[in-house]
PDB file of C-alpha atoms in Angstrom:
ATOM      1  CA  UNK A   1      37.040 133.394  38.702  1.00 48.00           C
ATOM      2  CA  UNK A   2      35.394 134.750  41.748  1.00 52.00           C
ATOM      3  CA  UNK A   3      32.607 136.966  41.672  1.00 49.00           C
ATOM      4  CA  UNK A   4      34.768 139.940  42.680  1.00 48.00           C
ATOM      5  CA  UNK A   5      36.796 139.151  40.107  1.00 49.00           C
ATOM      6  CA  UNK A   6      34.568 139.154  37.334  1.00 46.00           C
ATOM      7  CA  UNK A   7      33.033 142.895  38.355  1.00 50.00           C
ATOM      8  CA  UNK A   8      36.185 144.212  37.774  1.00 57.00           C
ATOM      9  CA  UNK A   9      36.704 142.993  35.162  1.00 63.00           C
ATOM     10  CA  UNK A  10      36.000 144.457  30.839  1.00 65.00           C
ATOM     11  CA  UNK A  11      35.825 143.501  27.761  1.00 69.00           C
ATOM     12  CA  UNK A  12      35.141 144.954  24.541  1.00 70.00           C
ATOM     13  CA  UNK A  13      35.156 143.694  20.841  1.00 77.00           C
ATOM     14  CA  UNK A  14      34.137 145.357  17.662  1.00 79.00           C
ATOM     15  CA  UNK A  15      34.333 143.956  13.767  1.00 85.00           C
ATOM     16  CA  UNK A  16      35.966 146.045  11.413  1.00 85.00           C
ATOM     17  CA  UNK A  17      36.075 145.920   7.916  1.00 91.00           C
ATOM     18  CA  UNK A  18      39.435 146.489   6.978  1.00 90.00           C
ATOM     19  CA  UNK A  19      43.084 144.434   6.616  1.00 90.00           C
ATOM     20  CA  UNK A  20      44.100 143.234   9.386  1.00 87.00           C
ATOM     21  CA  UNK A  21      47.852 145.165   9.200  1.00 88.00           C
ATOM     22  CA  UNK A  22      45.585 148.553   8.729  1.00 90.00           C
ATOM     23  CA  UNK A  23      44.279 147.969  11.867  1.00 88.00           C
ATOM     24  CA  UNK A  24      46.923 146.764  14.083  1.00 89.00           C
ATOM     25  CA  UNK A  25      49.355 149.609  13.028  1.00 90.00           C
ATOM     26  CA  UNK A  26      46.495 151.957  13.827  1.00 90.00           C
ATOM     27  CA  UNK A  27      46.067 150.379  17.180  1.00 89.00           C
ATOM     28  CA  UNK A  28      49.737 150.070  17.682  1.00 89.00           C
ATOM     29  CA  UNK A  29      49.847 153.551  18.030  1.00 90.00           C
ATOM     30  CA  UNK A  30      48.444 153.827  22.060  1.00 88.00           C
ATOM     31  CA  UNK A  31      48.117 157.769  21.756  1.00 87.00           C
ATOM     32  CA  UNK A  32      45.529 157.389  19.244  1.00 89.00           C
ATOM     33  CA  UNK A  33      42.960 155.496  21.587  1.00 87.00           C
ATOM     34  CA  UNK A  34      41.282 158.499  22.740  1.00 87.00           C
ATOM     35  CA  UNK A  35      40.252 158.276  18.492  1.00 89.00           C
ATOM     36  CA  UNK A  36      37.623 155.941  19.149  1.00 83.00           C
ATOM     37  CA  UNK A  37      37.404 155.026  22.992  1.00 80.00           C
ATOM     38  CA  UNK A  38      35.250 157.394  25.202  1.00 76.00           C
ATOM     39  CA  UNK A  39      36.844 157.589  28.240  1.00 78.00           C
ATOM     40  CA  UNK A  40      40.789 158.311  28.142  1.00 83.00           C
ATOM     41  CA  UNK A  41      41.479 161.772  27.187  1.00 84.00           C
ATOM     42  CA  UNK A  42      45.290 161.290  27.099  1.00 90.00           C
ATOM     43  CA  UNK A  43      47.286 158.758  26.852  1.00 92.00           C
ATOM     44  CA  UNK A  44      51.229 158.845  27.877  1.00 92.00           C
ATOM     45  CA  UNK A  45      54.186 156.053  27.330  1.00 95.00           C
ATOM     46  CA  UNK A  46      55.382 155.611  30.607  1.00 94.00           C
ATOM     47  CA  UNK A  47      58.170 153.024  30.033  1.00 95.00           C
ATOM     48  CA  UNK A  48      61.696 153.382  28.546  1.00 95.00           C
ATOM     49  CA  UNK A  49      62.274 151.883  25.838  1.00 94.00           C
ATOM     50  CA  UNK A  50      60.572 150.751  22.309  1.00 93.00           C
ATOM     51  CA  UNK A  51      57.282 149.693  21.898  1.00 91.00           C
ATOM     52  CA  UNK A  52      57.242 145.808  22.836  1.00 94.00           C
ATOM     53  CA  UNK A  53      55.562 143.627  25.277  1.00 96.00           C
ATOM     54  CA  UNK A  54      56.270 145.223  28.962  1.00 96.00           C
ATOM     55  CA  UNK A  55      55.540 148.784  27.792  1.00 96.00           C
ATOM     56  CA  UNK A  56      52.997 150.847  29.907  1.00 95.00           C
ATOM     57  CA  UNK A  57      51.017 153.359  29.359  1.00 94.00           C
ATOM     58  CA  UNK A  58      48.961 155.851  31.304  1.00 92.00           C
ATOM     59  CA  UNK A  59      45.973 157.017  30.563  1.00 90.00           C
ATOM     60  CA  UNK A  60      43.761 159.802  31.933  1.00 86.00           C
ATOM     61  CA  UNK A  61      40.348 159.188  32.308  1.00 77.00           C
ATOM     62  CA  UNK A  62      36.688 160.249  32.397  1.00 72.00           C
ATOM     63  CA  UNK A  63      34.291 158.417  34.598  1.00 66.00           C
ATOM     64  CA  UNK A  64      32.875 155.227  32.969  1.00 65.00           C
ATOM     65  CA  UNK A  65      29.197 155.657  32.104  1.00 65.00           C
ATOM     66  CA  UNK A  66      26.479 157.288  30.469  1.00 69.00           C
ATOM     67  CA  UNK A  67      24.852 158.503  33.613  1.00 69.00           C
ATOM     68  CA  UNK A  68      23.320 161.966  33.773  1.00 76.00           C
ATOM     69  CA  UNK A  69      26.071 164.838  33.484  1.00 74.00           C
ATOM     70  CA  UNK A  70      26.327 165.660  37.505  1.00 76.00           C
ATOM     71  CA  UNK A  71      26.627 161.863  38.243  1.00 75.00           C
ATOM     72  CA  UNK A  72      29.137 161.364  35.289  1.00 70.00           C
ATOM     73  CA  UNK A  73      30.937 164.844  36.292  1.00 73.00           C
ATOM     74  CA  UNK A  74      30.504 165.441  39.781  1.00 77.00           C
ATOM     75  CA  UNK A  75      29.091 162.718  42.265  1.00 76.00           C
ATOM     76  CA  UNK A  76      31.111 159.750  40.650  1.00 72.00           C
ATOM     77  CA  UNK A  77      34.497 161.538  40.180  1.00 72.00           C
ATOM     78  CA  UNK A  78      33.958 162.327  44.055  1.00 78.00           C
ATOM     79  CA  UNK A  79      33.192 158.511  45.002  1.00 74.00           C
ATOM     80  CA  UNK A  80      36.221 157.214  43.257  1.00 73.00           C
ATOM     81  CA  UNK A  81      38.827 159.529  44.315  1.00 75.00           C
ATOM     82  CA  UNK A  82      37.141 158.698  48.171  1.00 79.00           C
ATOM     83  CA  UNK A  83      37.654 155.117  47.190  1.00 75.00           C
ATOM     84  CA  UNK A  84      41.521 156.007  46.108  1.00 72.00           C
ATOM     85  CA  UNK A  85      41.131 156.151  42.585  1.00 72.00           C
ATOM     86  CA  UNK A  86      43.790 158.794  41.146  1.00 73.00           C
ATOM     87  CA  UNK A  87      42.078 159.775  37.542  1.00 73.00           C
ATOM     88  CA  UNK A  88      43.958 157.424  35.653  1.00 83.00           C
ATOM     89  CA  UNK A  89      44.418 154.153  34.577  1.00 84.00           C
ATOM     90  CA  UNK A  90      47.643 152.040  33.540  1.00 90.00           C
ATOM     91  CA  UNK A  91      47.714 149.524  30.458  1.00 91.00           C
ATOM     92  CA  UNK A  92      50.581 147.208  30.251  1.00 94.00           C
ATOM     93  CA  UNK A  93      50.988 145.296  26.226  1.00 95.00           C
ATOM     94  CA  UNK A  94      50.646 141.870  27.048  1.00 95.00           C
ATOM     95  CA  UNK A  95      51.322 140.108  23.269  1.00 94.00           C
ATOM     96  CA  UNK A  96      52.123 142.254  20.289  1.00 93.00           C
ATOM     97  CA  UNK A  97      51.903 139.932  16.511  1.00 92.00           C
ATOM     98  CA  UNK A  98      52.554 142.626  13.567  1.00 90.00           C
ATOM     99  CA  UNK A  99      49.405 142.534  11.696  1.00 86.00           C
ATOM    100  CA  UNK A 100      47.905 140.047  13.721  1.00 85.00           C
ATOM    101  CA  UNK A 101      47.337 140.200  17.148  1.00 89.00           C
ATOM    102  CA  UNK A 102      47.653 143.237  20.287  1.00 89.00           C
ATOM    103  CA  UNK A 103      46.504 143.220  23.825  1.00 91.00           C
ATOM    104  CA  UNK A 104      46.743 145.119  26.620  1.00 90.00           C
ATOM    105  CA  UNK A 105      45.543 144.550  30.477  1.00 90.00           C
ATOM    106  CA  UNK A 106      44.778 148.253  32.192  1.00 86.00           C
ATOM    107  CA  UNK A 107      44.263 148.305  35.788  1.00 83.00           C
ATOM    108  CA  UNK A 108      43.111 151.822  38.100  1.00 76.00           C
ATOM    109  CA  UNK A 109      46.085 152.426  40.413  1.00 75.00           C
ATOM    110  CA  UNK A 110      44.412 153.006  44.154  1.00 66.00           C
ATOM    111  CA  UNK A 111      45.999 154.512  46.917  1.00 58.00           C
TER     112      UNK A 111
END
């Protein structure tokens, strides 16, 4: 991985204490994310189709951070959409295991 690579890229990871099927069909459910994640406010099936590996969604987002208020809400909003960014982000499911496993890779569609 180049060092370009690895600024653009996120991970997060959290332990919860519940079953694992609890879980999964609560984060099987895509619209639900703004529930616990900061920075989509809506998130939109985009694909046709059921729910399966291949589906996208589209999220609309806040600016990452937890700069002060005019950099979160003014100055960084402004930098992005100069850099091309269009206020939302994409998420394709990459595996889906009922109960077991679900991922996702999101990307920020520029220009």
């Amino acid at each position: 991985m180049t060092e370009s690579e690895a600024l653009n890229k996120g991970e997060r990871s959290i332990v919860i204490e519940a079953p694992c099927d609890v879980v999964y069909n609560y984060l099987f459910d895509f619209t639900r994310h703004t529930e616990w994640n900061y920075q989509p406010t809506k998130i939109t099936k985009v694909s046709d189709g059921p729910l399966d590996v291949g589906t996208v969604f589209r999220a609309e987002e806040r600016p990452p951070g937890k700069a002060p208020w005019i950099v979160r809400n003014v100055m960084l909003p402004v930098m992005m959409r100069l850099l091309g960014w269009k206020g939302y982000s994409e998420a394709e499911i990459t595996a889906l295991e009922p109960g077991r496993r679900l991922a996702w890779e999101a990307a920020l569609p520029l220009k």
